């Protein structure tokens, strides 16, 4: 299985890559890594040798090496979908959420440009949504804790002041008591509002597909004025028939119009309410 | 009595009414709608009369009823436009009235918290020996956090900009009756129809040929606008 001395380095490297692929398919990852490493030694500037080796590291959960090899791969080819994708995953693995999300977004853009309906785009999108959710969860946990601490500090300070007031009073106790209770209620309301953006509730109806009830990703509007998720209405055409699900009027794919305003509205909402990235 | 009331209302242009007439207007209007619940002018001027004495919720209800009836009878009539303007003004006044109260309450509470925290801090400092900087910094940060919290709590009541996607790209006004063209761009219906009349039958942004029949009501955006206005009454202000 070794390279023939008569072949050029490039051809040898290609043969090694093929050998590596065979090992990979048989789950022999160490052997695959060795083969790719030899190929890299002969021809260090071929991006695919690096990304193939990354896949092996991934299988072995060696995230440090995944990150190293990915960085090399994107250095050699800044348009490598797999390179940015797996670099993103590696960064998320060590909780570098902002950087990881950036890499995934780059991978998604490149992937959409190359093959919008390919399996990779769907997979990257799922990981991106998960990453954005984790990023939100991480930050909101911190914010929630800070809010709670501040709220308790205010409550304590107001409580102590109240106790002092009461001890100095002669009469008017009810009035001061009531005022104090109301103050604490108002304070609770204020902190509730401050926590609102971080509090998972329901995504507004008009930002969700009427069929799946999921947040829109690629909303399209039909001549009836109703907006659907593009993949869902296309599936409806295939499985059920060419008509508008709500009005039941005849409908063709060519009549679907991208609802750009709603798409923008969804982005704005997700930006403010990271909890909505959670996919069920 | 009823026909007199209806006639009186029908003959009075709203702008001509002076302050002292409002009580009479309200009386006459109530009679008028009692006899004819579909009287656009009756509900309209009853609404105005109620607003006059700051009965915002009731006034808005009457104006909304008048608008519905008016739209049913003559959607492009001058009355519909006039009622809509008054309704927007009423909703703005309702918001302004309530938010002034809310803002004052928030400010009072914020100051009470600041004072209580301040007094606690002074007490702490007087009992300390050393670590003054640490406690000082912590106190400063606490006050900053408190300010941020109250700022967020006040946000819905703080006029800013209406989001782009809720406004017509041509007039930059909040959508009233948004329609989407095959290009995916959403316009205010009256504005795009005016564009057809004054400029030509093409999409202002993409410049592709466009007919009125191709305009589709963007129901989702319409809902989004309602929701936004409900939470941010300041956006009812018409310039």
Short mmCIF file of C-alpha atoms in Angstrom, two decimals:
data_model
loop_
_atom_site.label_atom_id
_atom_site.label_comp_id
_atom_site.label_asym_id
_atom_site.label_seq_id
_atom_site.Cartn_x
_atom_site.Cartn_y
_atom_site.Cartn_z
CA UNK A 1 0.00 0.00 0.00
CA UNK A 2 3.03 2.31 0.14
CA UNK A 3 3.64 4.98 -2.48
CA UNK A 4 5.66 4.05 -5.55
CA UNK A 5 8.97 5.94 -5.80
CA UNK A 6 8.31 6.78 -9.43
CA UNK A 7 5.19 8.89 -8.73
CA UNK A 8 5.36 12.69 -8.22
CA UNK A 9 4.75 14.00 -4.69
CA UNK A 10 1.33 15.27 -5.76
CA UNK A 11 0.29 11.92 -7.10
CA UNK A 12 1.67 10.17 -4.04
CA UNK A 13 -0.26 12.50 -1.79
CA UNK A 14 -3.45 11.80 -3.74
CA UNK A 15 -2.92 8.08 -3.32
CA UNK A 16 -2.37 8.56 0.42
CA UNK A 17 -5.59 10.55 0.63
CA UNK A 18 -7.45 7.69 -1.03
CA UNK A 19 -5.86 5.26 1.41
CA UNK A 20 -6.93 7.50 4.28
CA UNK A 21 -10.50 7.61 2.97
CA UNK A 22 -10.62 3.82 2.88
CA UNK A 23 -9.41 3.63 6.49
CA UNK A 24 -11.94 6.26 7.53
CA UNK A 25 -14.80 4.32 5.99
CA UNK A 26 -13.70 1.31 8.00
CA UNK A 27 -13.61 3.42 11.20
CA UNK A 28 -9.82 2.99 11.41
CA UNK A 29 -9.24 6.60 12.37
CA UNK A 30 -5.64 6.41 13.63
CA UNK A 31 -4.59 4.81 10.37
CA UNK A 32 -6.54 7.40 8.40
CA UNK A 33 -4.83 10.20 10.33
CA UNK A 34 -1.44 8.68 9.53
CA UNK A 35 -2.24 8.51 5.83
CA UNK A 36 -3.50 12.10 5.68
CA UNK A 37 -0.51 13.28 7.71
CA UNK A 38 1.85 11.74 5.16
CA UNK A 39 -0.11 13.40 2.38
CA UNK A 40 0.16 16.74 4.19
CA UNK A 41 3.89 16.26 4.61
CA UNK A 42 4.26 15.80 0.86
CA UNK A 43 1.79 18.54 -0.13
CA UNK A 44 1.00 20.82 2.82
CA UNK A 45 -1.08 23.29 0.82
CA UNK A 46 -3.97 21.09 -0.23
CA UNK A 47 -6.94 22.08 1.95
CA UNK A 48 -8.84 18.81 1.57
CA UNK A 49 -6.05 16.81 3.24
CA UNK A 50 -6.44 18.98 6.30
CA UNK A 51 -10.26 18.86 6.38
CA UNK A 52 -10.19 15.09 5.93
CA UNK A 53 -7.86 14.81 8.88
CA UNK A 54 -10.22 17.07 10.85
CA UNK A 55 -13.03 14.58 10.32
CA UNK A 56 -10.86 11.93 11.94
CA UNK A 57 -10.08 14.16 14.93
CA UNK A 58 -13.81 14.81 15.19
CA UNK A 59 -14.52 11.10 15.38
CA UNK A 60 -11.96 10.80 18.15
CA UNK A 61 -13.30 13.89 19.97
CA UNK A 62 -9.89 15.52 19.78
CA UNK A 63 -11.23 19.07 19.69
CA UNK A 64 -7.86 20.76 20.11
CA UNK A 65 -6.61 19.10 16.92
CA UNK A 66 -9.91 19.83 15.17
CA UNK A 67 -9.38 23.53 15.82
CA UNK A 68 -5.71 23.44 14.76
CA UNK A 69 -6.31 21.67 11.47
CA UNK A 70 -9.39 23.76 10.69
CA UNK A 71 -7.48 26.98 11.14
CA UNK A 72 -4.90 25.66 8.69
CA UNK A 73 -7.61 24.57 6.25
CA UNK A 74 -9.35 27.96 6.15
CA UNK A 75 -6.00 29.66 5.92
CA UNK A 76 -5.36 27.72 2.71
CA UNK A 77 -8.93 28.05 1.45
CA UNK A 78 -11.06 30.79 2.99
CA UNK A 79 -14.10 29.41 1.16
CA UNK A 80 -13.98 25.99 2.76
CA UNK A 81 -17.47 25.28 4.07
CA UNK A 82 -16.32 22.28 6.11
CA UNK A 83 -13.34 24.23 7.43
CA UNK A 84 -15.41 27.09 8.86
CA UNK A 85 -18.16 24.74 10.01
CA UNK A 86 -15.93 22.49 12.07
CA UNK A 87 -13.84 25.39 13.33
CA UNK A 88 -17.11 26.84 14.61
CA UNK A 89 -18.01 23.60 16.37
CA UNK A 90 -14.55 23.43 17.96
CA UNK A 91 -14.82 27.00 19.28
CA UNK A 92 -18.26 26.30 20.72
CA UNK A 93 -16.80 23.24 22.38
CA UNK A 94 -14.59 25.48 24.49
CA UNK A 95 -17.45 27.96 25.00
CA UNK A 96 -16.14 30.63 22.66
CA UNK A 97 -19.73 31.38 21.64
CA UNK A 98 -19.26 34.65 19.75
CA UNK A 99 -16.35 33.34 17.65
CA UNK A 100 -18.04 29.99 17.10
CA UNK A 101 -21.25 31.62 15.90
CA UNK A 102 -19.24 33.80 13.49
CA UNK A 103 -17.59 30.75 11.94
CA UNK A 104 -20.88 28.88 11.62
CA UNK A 105 -22.50 31.90 9.98
CA UNK A 106 -19.63 32.06 7.49
CA UNK A 107 -20.02 28.35 6.78
CA UNK A 108 -23.77 28.78 6.29
CA UNK A 109 -23.28 31.65 3.82
CA UNK A 110 -20.71 29.70 1.83
CA UNK A 111 -22.83 26.55 1.94
CA UNK A 112 -25.95 28.39 0.73
CA UNK A 113 -23.94 29.94 -2.08
CA UNK A 114 -22.68 26.56 -3.22
CA UNK A 115 -25.74 24.33 -2.71
CA UNK A 116 -28.77 25.94 -1.00
CA UNK A 117 -30.74 22.70 -0.69
CA UNK A 118 -27.84 20.47 0.25
CA UNK A 119 -27.82 18.46 3.48
CA UNK A 120 -24.86 20.50 4.76
CA UNK A 121 -26.87 23.74 4.83
CA UNK A 122 -29.57 22.14 6.97
CA UNK A 123 -27.00 20.64 9.34
CA UNK A 124 -25.06 23.90 9.70
CA UNK A 125 -28.30 25.77 10.32
CA UNK A 126 -29.28 23.38 13.12
CA UNK A 127 -25.88 23.79 14.77
CA UNK A 128 -26.06 27.56 14.37
CA UNK A 129 -29.47 27.74 16.04
CA UNK A 130 -28.17 25.53 18.85
CA UNK A 131 -25.07 27.75 19.21
CA UNK A 132 -27.12 30.93 19.36
CA UNK A 133 -29.32 29.36 21.98
CA UNK A 134 -26.30 28.35 24.07
CA UNK A 135 -24.84 31.83 23.69
CA UNK A 136 -28.07 33.34 24.91
CA UNK A 137 -28.41 30.85 27.77
CA UNK A 138 -24.87 31.55 28.93
CA UNK A 139 -25.34 35.31 28.91
CA UNK A 140 -28.85 35.38 30.27
CA UNK A 141 -27.94 33.16 33.24
CA UNK A 142 -25.38 35.80 34.17
CA UNK A 143 -27.85 38.65 33.63
CA UNK A 144 -30.58 36.89 35.61
CA UNK A 145 -28.24 36.33 38.55
CA UNK A 146 -27.13 39.98 38.50
CA UNK A 147 -30.71 41.20 38.38
CA UNK A 148 -31.71 38.95 41.28
CA UNK A 149 -28.77 40.14 43.39
CA UNK A 150 -29.60 43.79 42.74
CA UNK A 151 -33.27 43.23 43.46
CA UNK A 152 -32.45 41.65 46.81
CA UNK A 153 -30.06 44.48 47.70
CA UNK A 154 -32.79 47.05 47.00
CA UNK A 155 -35.38 45.06 48.92
CA UNK A 156 -33.04 44.75 51.91
CA UNK A 157 -32.15 48.45 51.87
CA UNK A 158 -35.81 49.48 51.61
CA UNK A 159 -36.74 46.98 54.34
CA UNK A 160 -34.11 48.34 56.74
CA UNK A 161 -35.19 51.90 56.04
CA UNK A 162 -38.79 50.93 56.69
CA UNK A 163 -37.97 49.24 59.99
CA UNK A 164 -36.10 52.38 61.06
CA UNK A 165 -39.05 54.59 60.08
CA UNK A 166 -41.51 52.42 61.95
CA UNK A 167 -39.41 52.42 65.12
CA UNK A 168 -39.41 56.21 65.07
CA UNK A 169 -43.11 56.57 64.40
CA UNK A 170 -45.94 57.15 66.75
CA UNK A 171 -49.11 56.30 64.91
CA UNK A 172 -49.60 56.26 61.10
CA UNK A 173 -48.25 52.71 61.14
CA UNK A 174 -50.82 51.38 58.66
CA UNK A 175 -50.09 54.14 56.17
CA UNK A 176 -46.35 53.56 56.27
CA UNK A 177 -46.85 49.78 56.12
CA UNK A 178 -49.10 50.00 53.09
CA UNK A 179 -46.73 52.38 51.36
CA UNK A 180 -43.86 49.98 52.03
CA UNK A 181 -45.81 47.01 50.65
CA UNK A 182 -46.72 48.93 47.51
CA UNK A 183 -43.11 49.97 47.08
CA UNK A 184 -41.97 46.34 47.19
CA UNK A 185 -44.67 45.37 44.67
CA UNK A 186 -43.62 48.15 42.31
CA UNK A 187 -40.01 47.06 42.68
CA UNK A 188 -40.97 43.50 41.80
CA UNK A 189 -42.78 44.77 38.67
CA UNK A 190 -39.77 46.82 37.61
CA UNK A 191 -37.42 43.85 37.93
CA UNK A 192 -39.91 41.65 36.10
CA UNK A 193 -39.95 44.04 33.16
CA UNK A 194 -36.15 44.29 33.21
CA UNK A 195 -36.01 40.48 33.02
CA UNK A 196 -38.63 40.21 30.27
CA UNK A 197 -36.36 39.87 27.24
CA UNK A 198 -34.61 36.98 28.97
CA UNK A 199 -37.84 35.26 29.99
CA UNK A 200 -38.94 32.57 27.53
CA UNK A 201 -42.57 33.06 26.57
CA UNK A 202 -44.27 32.57 23.22
CA UNK A 203 -42.99 33.82 19.92
CA UNK A 204 -45.65 36.18 18.48
CA UNK A 205 -48.11 34.46 16.10
CA UNK A 206 -47.26 36.64 13.15
CA UNK A 207 -43.63 35.46 13.28
CA UNK A 208 -44.59 31.78 13.08
CA UNK A 209 -45.77 29.50 10.31
CA UNK A 210 -49.48 28.78 10.71
CA UNK A 211 -48.94 25.13 9.81
CA UNK A 212 -45.95 24.12 11.92
CA UNK A 213 -46.17 26.92 14.54
CA UNK A 214 -42.36 27.24 14.30
CA UNK A 215 -40.57 30.55 13.97
CA UNK A 216 -40.14 31.53 10.31
CA UNK A 217 -36.80 30.86 8.64
CA UNK A 218 -37.66 31.61 5.02
CA UNK A 219 -41.19 33.09 5.04
CA UNK A 220 -43.13 33.31 1.77
CA UNK A 221 -46.48 35.00 1.19
CA UNK A 222 -49.22 33.74 -1.12
CA UNK A 223 -51.77 35.83 -3.10
CA UNK A 224 -54.21 35.28 -0.22
CA UNK A 225 -51.96 37.38 2.01
CA UNK A 226 -51.08 34.45 4.29
CA UNK A 227 -47.42 33.77 5.07
CA UNK A 228 -45.97 30.24 5.28
CA UNK A 229 -42.55 28.64 5.80
CA UNK A 230 -41.20 28.00 2.30
CA UNK A 231 -40.15 24.39 2.84
CA UNK A 232 -43.49 23.61 4.49
CA UNK A 233 -45.65 25.00 1.68
CA UNK A 234 -43.46 23.28 -0.93
CA UNK A 235 -43.92 20.04 0.98
CA UNK A 236 -47.67 20.71 1.04
CA UNK A 237 -47.62 21.04 -2.77
CA UNK A 238 -45.86 17.68 -3.06
CA UNK A 239 -47.84 15.72 -0.48
CA UNK A 240 -51.30 17.27 -0.70
CA UNK A 241 -51.76 19.47 -3.75
CA UNK A 242 -51.24 22.82 -5.42
CA UNK A 243 -53.57 25.00 -3.39
CA UNK A 244 -53.35 27.53 -0.53
CA UNK A 245 -53.83 25.58 2.74
CA UNK A 246 -55.92 28.34 4.32
CA UNK A 247 -58.02 29.68 1.42
CA UNK A 248 -57.86 26.47 -0.66
CA UNK A 249 -57.43 28.54 -3.84
CA UNK A 250 -55.20 27.12 -6.60
CA UNK A 251 -51.53 27.95 -5.99
CA UNK A 252 -48.21 27.40 -7.82
CA UNK A 253 -44.64 27.63 -6.54
CA UNK A 254 -44.02 30.56 -8.89
CA UNK A 255 -46.63 32.59 -7.03
CA UNK A 256 -44.75 32.43 -3.73
CA UNK A 257 -43.19 35.78 -2.77
CA UNK A 258 -40.45 36.12 -0.09
CA UNK A 259 -41.89 38.15 2.81
CA UNK A 260 -38.73 40.20 3.35
CA UNK A 261 -40.30 42.46 5.99
CA UNK A 262 -41.32 39.48 8.13
CA UNK A 263 -37.88 37.94 7.67
CA UNK A 264 -36.38 41.15 9.07
CA UNK A 265 -38.92 41.13 11.91
CA UNK A 266 -37.87 37.56 12.82
CA UNK A 267 -34.16 38.51 12.87
CA UNK A 268 -34.88 41.46 15.14
CA UNK A 269 -36.95 39.32 17.49
CA UNK A 270 -34.35 36.55 17.72
CA UNK A 271 -31.66 39.14 18.34
CA UNK A 272 -33.54 40.40 21.39
CA UNK A 273 -34.87 37.03 22.57
CA UNK A 274 -32.16 34.40 22.22
CA UNK A 275 -34.33 31.80 23.98
CA UNK A 276 -36.39 31.56 20.81
CA UNK A 277 -33.48 29.82 19.03
CA UNK A 278 -34.33 26.64 20.93
CA UNK A 279 -35.40 24.00 18.40
CA UNK A 280 -37.65 21.27 19.71
CA UNK B 1 -86.03 64.85 19.12
CA UNK B 2 -84.07 62.08 17.44
CA UNK B 3 -84.21 63.54 13.96
CA UNK B 4 -83.35 66.93 15.38
CA UNK B 5 -80.28 65.45 17.04
CA UNK B 6 -79.25 63.62 13.85
CA UNK B 7 -79.84 66.71 11.75
CA UNK B 8 -77.91 68.86 14.16
CA UNK B 9 -74.95 66.49 14.08
CA UNK B 10 -75.13 66.07 10.33
CA UNK B 11 -75.06 69.80 9.82
CA UNK B 12 -72.28 70.67 12.27
CA UNK B 13 -68.77 70.51 10.85
CA UNK B 14 -66.62 69.25 13.77
CA UNK B 15 -64.17 72.12 13.59
CA UNK B 16 -66.90 74.64 14.28
CA UNK B 17 -67.78 73.25 17.71
CA UNK B 18 -66.61 75.31 20.63
CA UNK B 19 -65.72 74.03 24.08
CA UNK B 20 -68.99 74.73 25.85
CA UNK B 21 -70.93 72.74 23.27
CA UNK B 22 -69.25 69.43 24.08
CA UNK B 23 -71.66 68.43 26.82
CA UNK B 24 -74.56 69.06 24.46
CA UNK B 25 -72.73 67.20 21.68
CA UNK B 26 -72.30 64.18 23.90
CA UNK B 27 -75.97 64.24 24.88
CA UNK B 28 -77.16 64.58 21.29
CA UNK B 29 -74.79 61.94 20.02
CA UNK B 30 -75.88 59.39 22.62
CA UNK B 31 -79.44 59.91 21.50
CA UNK B 32 -78.45 59.64 17.86
CA UNK B 33 -76.64 56.31 18.21
CA UNK B 34 -79.40 54.98 20.40
CA UNK B 35 -81.77 55.49 17.49
CA UNK B 36 -79.30 54.45 14.81
CA UNK B 37 -76.43 52.30 16.01
CA UNK B 38 -74.84 52.48 12.57
CA UNK B 39 -74.49 56.25 12.52
CA UNK B 40 -70.88 56.94 11.56
CA UNK B 41 -71.06 60.60 12.48
CA UNK B 42 -72.89 59.78 15.72
CA UNK B 43 -70.16 57.46 17.02
CA UNK B 44 -67.46 59.72 15.64
CA UNK B 45 -68.56 62.84 17.45
CA UNK B 46 -69.50 60.95 20.59
CA UNK B 47 -65.91 59.73 20.57
CA UNK B 48 -64.56 63.25 20.19
CA UNK B 49 -66.80 64.47 23.00
CA UNK B 50 -65.59 61.72 25.34
CA UNK B 51 -61.97 62.51 24.51
CA UNK B 52 -62.71 66.12 25.26
CA UNK B 53 -63.33 65.18 28.88
CA UNK B 54 -60.38 62.77 28.89
CA UNK B 55 -62.42 59.57 28.78
CA UNK B 56 -59.74 58.06 26.57
CA UNK B 57 -60.73 54.40 26.64
CA UNK B 58 -64.41 55.09 25.91
CA UNK B 59 -63.55 57.75 23.32
CA UNK B 60 -61.22 55.39 21.46
CA UNK B 61 -63.91 52.69 21.43
CA UNK B 62 -66.41 55.07 19.82
CA UNK B 63 -63.88 56.23 17.22
CA UNK B 64 -63.00 52.63 16.37
CA UNK B 65 -66.70 51.86 15.91
CA UNK B 66 -67.07 54.90 13.66
CA UNK B 67 -64.01 53.84 11.64
CA UNK B 68 -65.36 50.32 11.12
CA UNK B 69 -68.75 51.64 10.03
CA UNK B 70 -67.14 54.28 7.81
CA UNK B 71 -64.87 51.73 6.12
CA UNK B 72 -67.85 49.47 5.50
CA UNK B 73 -69.84 52.27 3.87
CA UNK B 74 -67.15 54.13 1.89
CA UNK B 75 -63.52 52.96 2.36
CA UNK B 76 -61.98 55.77 0.34
CA UNK B 77 -64.23 58.54 1.61
CA UNK B 78 -62.83 61.63 3.31
CA UNK B 79 -64.60 60.65 6.56
CA UNK B 80 -62.52 57.49 6.95
CA UNK B 81 -59.30 59.45 6.67
CA UNK B 82 -60.51 62.09 9.14
CA UNK B 83 -61.69 59.49 11.67
CA UNK B 84 -58.40 57.64 11.35
CA UNK B 85 -56.42 60.80 12.09
CA UNK B 86 -58.54 61.52 15.18
CA UNK B 87 -58.20 57.90 16.30
CA UNK B 88 -54.41 58.01 16.01
CA UNK B 89 -54.38 61.27 17.92
CA UNK B 90 -56.64 59.78 20.60
CA UNK B 91 -54.45 56.72 21.00
CA UNK B 92 -51.43 58.93 21.31
CA UNK B 93 -53.13 61.05 23.99
CA UNK B 94 -54.18 57.91 25.83
CA UNK B 95 -50.62 56.68 25.81
CA UNK B 96 -49.21 60.05 26.84
CA UNK B 97 -51.61 60.29 29.77
CA UNK B 98 -50.78 56.80 31.05
CA UNK B 99 -47.08 56.93 30.40
CA UNK B 100 -46.67 60.24 32.22
CA UNK B 101 -48.09 58.52 35.28
CA UNK B 102 -45.90 55.44 34.80
CA UNK B 103 -42.79 57.54 34.26
CA UNK B 104 -43.41 59.50 37.43
CA UNK B 105 -43.97 56.30 39.42
CA UNK B 106 -40.78 54.76 38.06
CA UNK B 107 -38.77 57.88 38.88
CA UNK B 108 -40.11 57.99 42.44
CA UNK B 109 -39.31 54.32 43.02
CA UNK B 110 -35.84 54.70 41.53
CA UNK B 111 -35.07 57.60 43.85
CA UNK B 112 -36.38 55.67 46.88
CA UNK B 113 -34.06 52.75 46.03
CA UNK B 114 -31.11 55.03 45.43
CA UNK B 115 -31.68 56.79 48.76
CA UNK B 116 -32.05 53.52 50.67
CA UNK B 117 -28.91 52.07 49.07
CA UNK B 118 -27.04 55.32 49.69
CA UNK B 119 -27.95 55.40 53.40
CA UNK B 120 -26.96 51.74 53.78
CA UNK B 121 -23.65 52.47 52.08
CA UNK B 122 -22.91 55.44 54.34
CA UNK B 123 -23.62 53.25 57.35
CA UNK B 124 -21.30 50.51 56.04
CA UNK B 125 -18.50 52.98 55.37
CA UNK B 126 -18.73 54.49 58.84
CA UNK B 127 -18.30 51.02 60.34
CA UNK B 128 -15.42 50.02 58.12
CA UNK B 129 -11.74 50.17 58.74
CA UNK B 130 -10.01 49.87 55.42
CA UNK B 131 -11.48 48.26 52.24
CA UNK B 132 -13.06 51.63 51.50
CA UNK B 133 -12.23 51.54 47.79
CA UNK B 134 -13.78 48.10 47.37
CA UNK B 135 -17.02 49.09 49.06
CA UNK B 136 -17.10 52.40 47.17
CA UNK B 137 -16.63 50.69 43.83
CA UNK B 138 -19.29 48.10 44.65
CA UNK B 139 -21.70 50.88 45.60
CA UNK B 140 -21.02 52.78 42.37
CA UNK B 141 -21.57 49.65 40.30
CA UNK B 142 -24.79 48.95 42.16
CA UNK B 143 -26.12 52.41 41.35
CA UNK B 144 -25.15 51.95 37.69
CA UNK B 145 -26.91 48.59 37.53
CA UNK B 146 -29.97 50.13 39.15
CA UNK B 147 -29.98 52.90 36.54
CA UNK B 148 -29.81 50.28 33.78
CA UNK B 149 -32.70 48.32 35.27
CA UNK B 150 -34.91 51.40 35.48
CA UNK B 151 -33.93 52.38 31.96
CA UNK B 152 -35.07 49.00 30.65
CA UNK B 153 -38.29 49.22 32.66
CA UNK B 154 -38.95 52.59 31.03
CA UNK B 155 -38.06 51.45 27.52
CA UNK B 156 -41.56 50.74 26.18
CA UNK B 157 -42.56 54.26 27.18
CA UNK B 158 -39.47 55.88 25.68
CA UNK B 159 -40.04 57.18 22.14
CA UNK B 160 -37.33 55.92 19.82
CA UNK B 161 -37.59 54.82 16.19
CA UNK B 162 -40.19 52.48 14.82
CA UNK B 163 -38.35 49.47 13.34
CA UNK B 164 -37.61 49.75 9.60
CA UNK B 165 -39.57 46.67 8.65
CA UNK B 166 -42.75 48.21 10.07
CA UNK B 167 -42.43 51.34 7.93
CA UNK B 168 -43.06 52.16 4.28
CA UNK B 169 -39.74 52.52 2.47
CA UNK B 170 -41.06 55.51 0.53
CA UNK B 171 -42.69 57.66 3.22
CA UNK B 172 -40.89 56.17 6.27
CA UNK B 173 -44.25 56.22 8.12
CA UNK B 174 -45.59 53.29 10.11
CA UNK B 175 -47.67 50.97 7.92
CA UNK B 176 -51.44 51.29 8.00
CA UNK B 177 -52.41 49.03 5.13
CA UNK B 178 -49.20 47.28 3.99
CA UNK B 179 -49.13 45.53 0.63
CA UNK B 180 -46.34 43.36 -0.79
CA UNK B 181 -45.27 43.24 -4.44
CA UNK B 182 -43.83 40.25 -6.35
CA UNK B 183 -40.37 41.63 -5.58
CA UNK B 184 -40.95 40.91 -1.89
CA UNK B 185 -40.90 44.60 -0.91
CA UNK B 186 -43.76 45.95 1.22
CA UNK B 187 -45.29 49.40 0.64
CA UNK B 188 -48.14 51.47 2.08
CA UNK B 189 -51.12 50.76 -0.19
CA UNK B 190 -52.16 54.39 -0.74
CA UNK B 191 -48.55 55.36 -1.45
CA UNK B 192 -47.94 52.69 -4.11
CA UNK B 193 -51.31 53.46 -5.72
CA UNK B 194 -50.33 57.12 -5.83
CA UNK B 195 -47.00 56.10 -7.37
CA UNK B 196 -48.89 54.25 -10.12
CA UNK B 197 -50.94 57.36 -10.84
CA UNK B 198 -48.17 59.95 -10.67
CA UNK B 199 -45.12 58.06 -11.91
CA UNK B 200 -46.01 54.78 -13.56
CA UNK B 201 -46.91 51.11 -13.20
CA UNK B 202 -43.64 49.69 -11.91
CA UNK B 203 -42.11 48.61 -8.59
CA UNK B 204 -40.30 51.65 -7.10
CA UNK B 205 -37.41 49.54 -5.81
CA UNK B 206 -36.89 46.90 -8.53
CA UNK B 207 -38.42 48.97 -11.35
CA UNK B 208 -40.13 45.88 -12.74
CA UNK B 209 -43.61 46.27 -14.32
CA UNK B 210 -46.35 46.20 -11.68
CA UNK B 211 -50.18 46.35 -11.65
CA UNK B 212 -52.60 47.09 -8.80
CA UNK B 213 -53.97 43.55 -9.11
CA UNK B 214 -50.56 42.17 -8.14
CA UNK B 215 -50.56 43.89 -4.74
CA UNK B 216 -51.06 41.42 -1.87
CA UNK B 217 -52.03 42.54 1.67
CA UNK B 218 -49.15 41.72 4.03
CA UNK B 219 -51.36 40.45 6.84
CA UNK B 220 -48.45 39.30 9.00
CA UNK B 221 -46.84 42.75 8.92
CA UNK B 222 -50.19 44.35 9.65
CA UNK B 223 -50.43 42.19 12.78
CA UNK B 224 -46.85 43.08 13.68
CA UNK B 225 -47.69 46.80 13.43
CA UNK B 226 -50.75 46.40 15.70
CA UNK B 227 -48.67 44.57 18.28
CA UNK B 228 -45.96 47.21 18.18
CA UNK B 229 -48.39 50.13 18.53
CA UNK B 230 -50.13 48.35 21.40
CA UNK B 231 -46.84 48.22 23.31
CA UNK B 232 -45.49 51.60 22.17
CA UNK B 233 -48.30 54.15 22.18
CA UNK B 234 -45.86 56.97 21.40
CA UNK B 235 -45.67 55.64 17.84
CA UNK B 236 -49.24 56.84 17.20
CA UNK B 237 -47.92 60.39 16.93
CA UNK B 238 -48.50 61.63 13.38
CA UNK B 239 -46.19 64.34 12.14
#
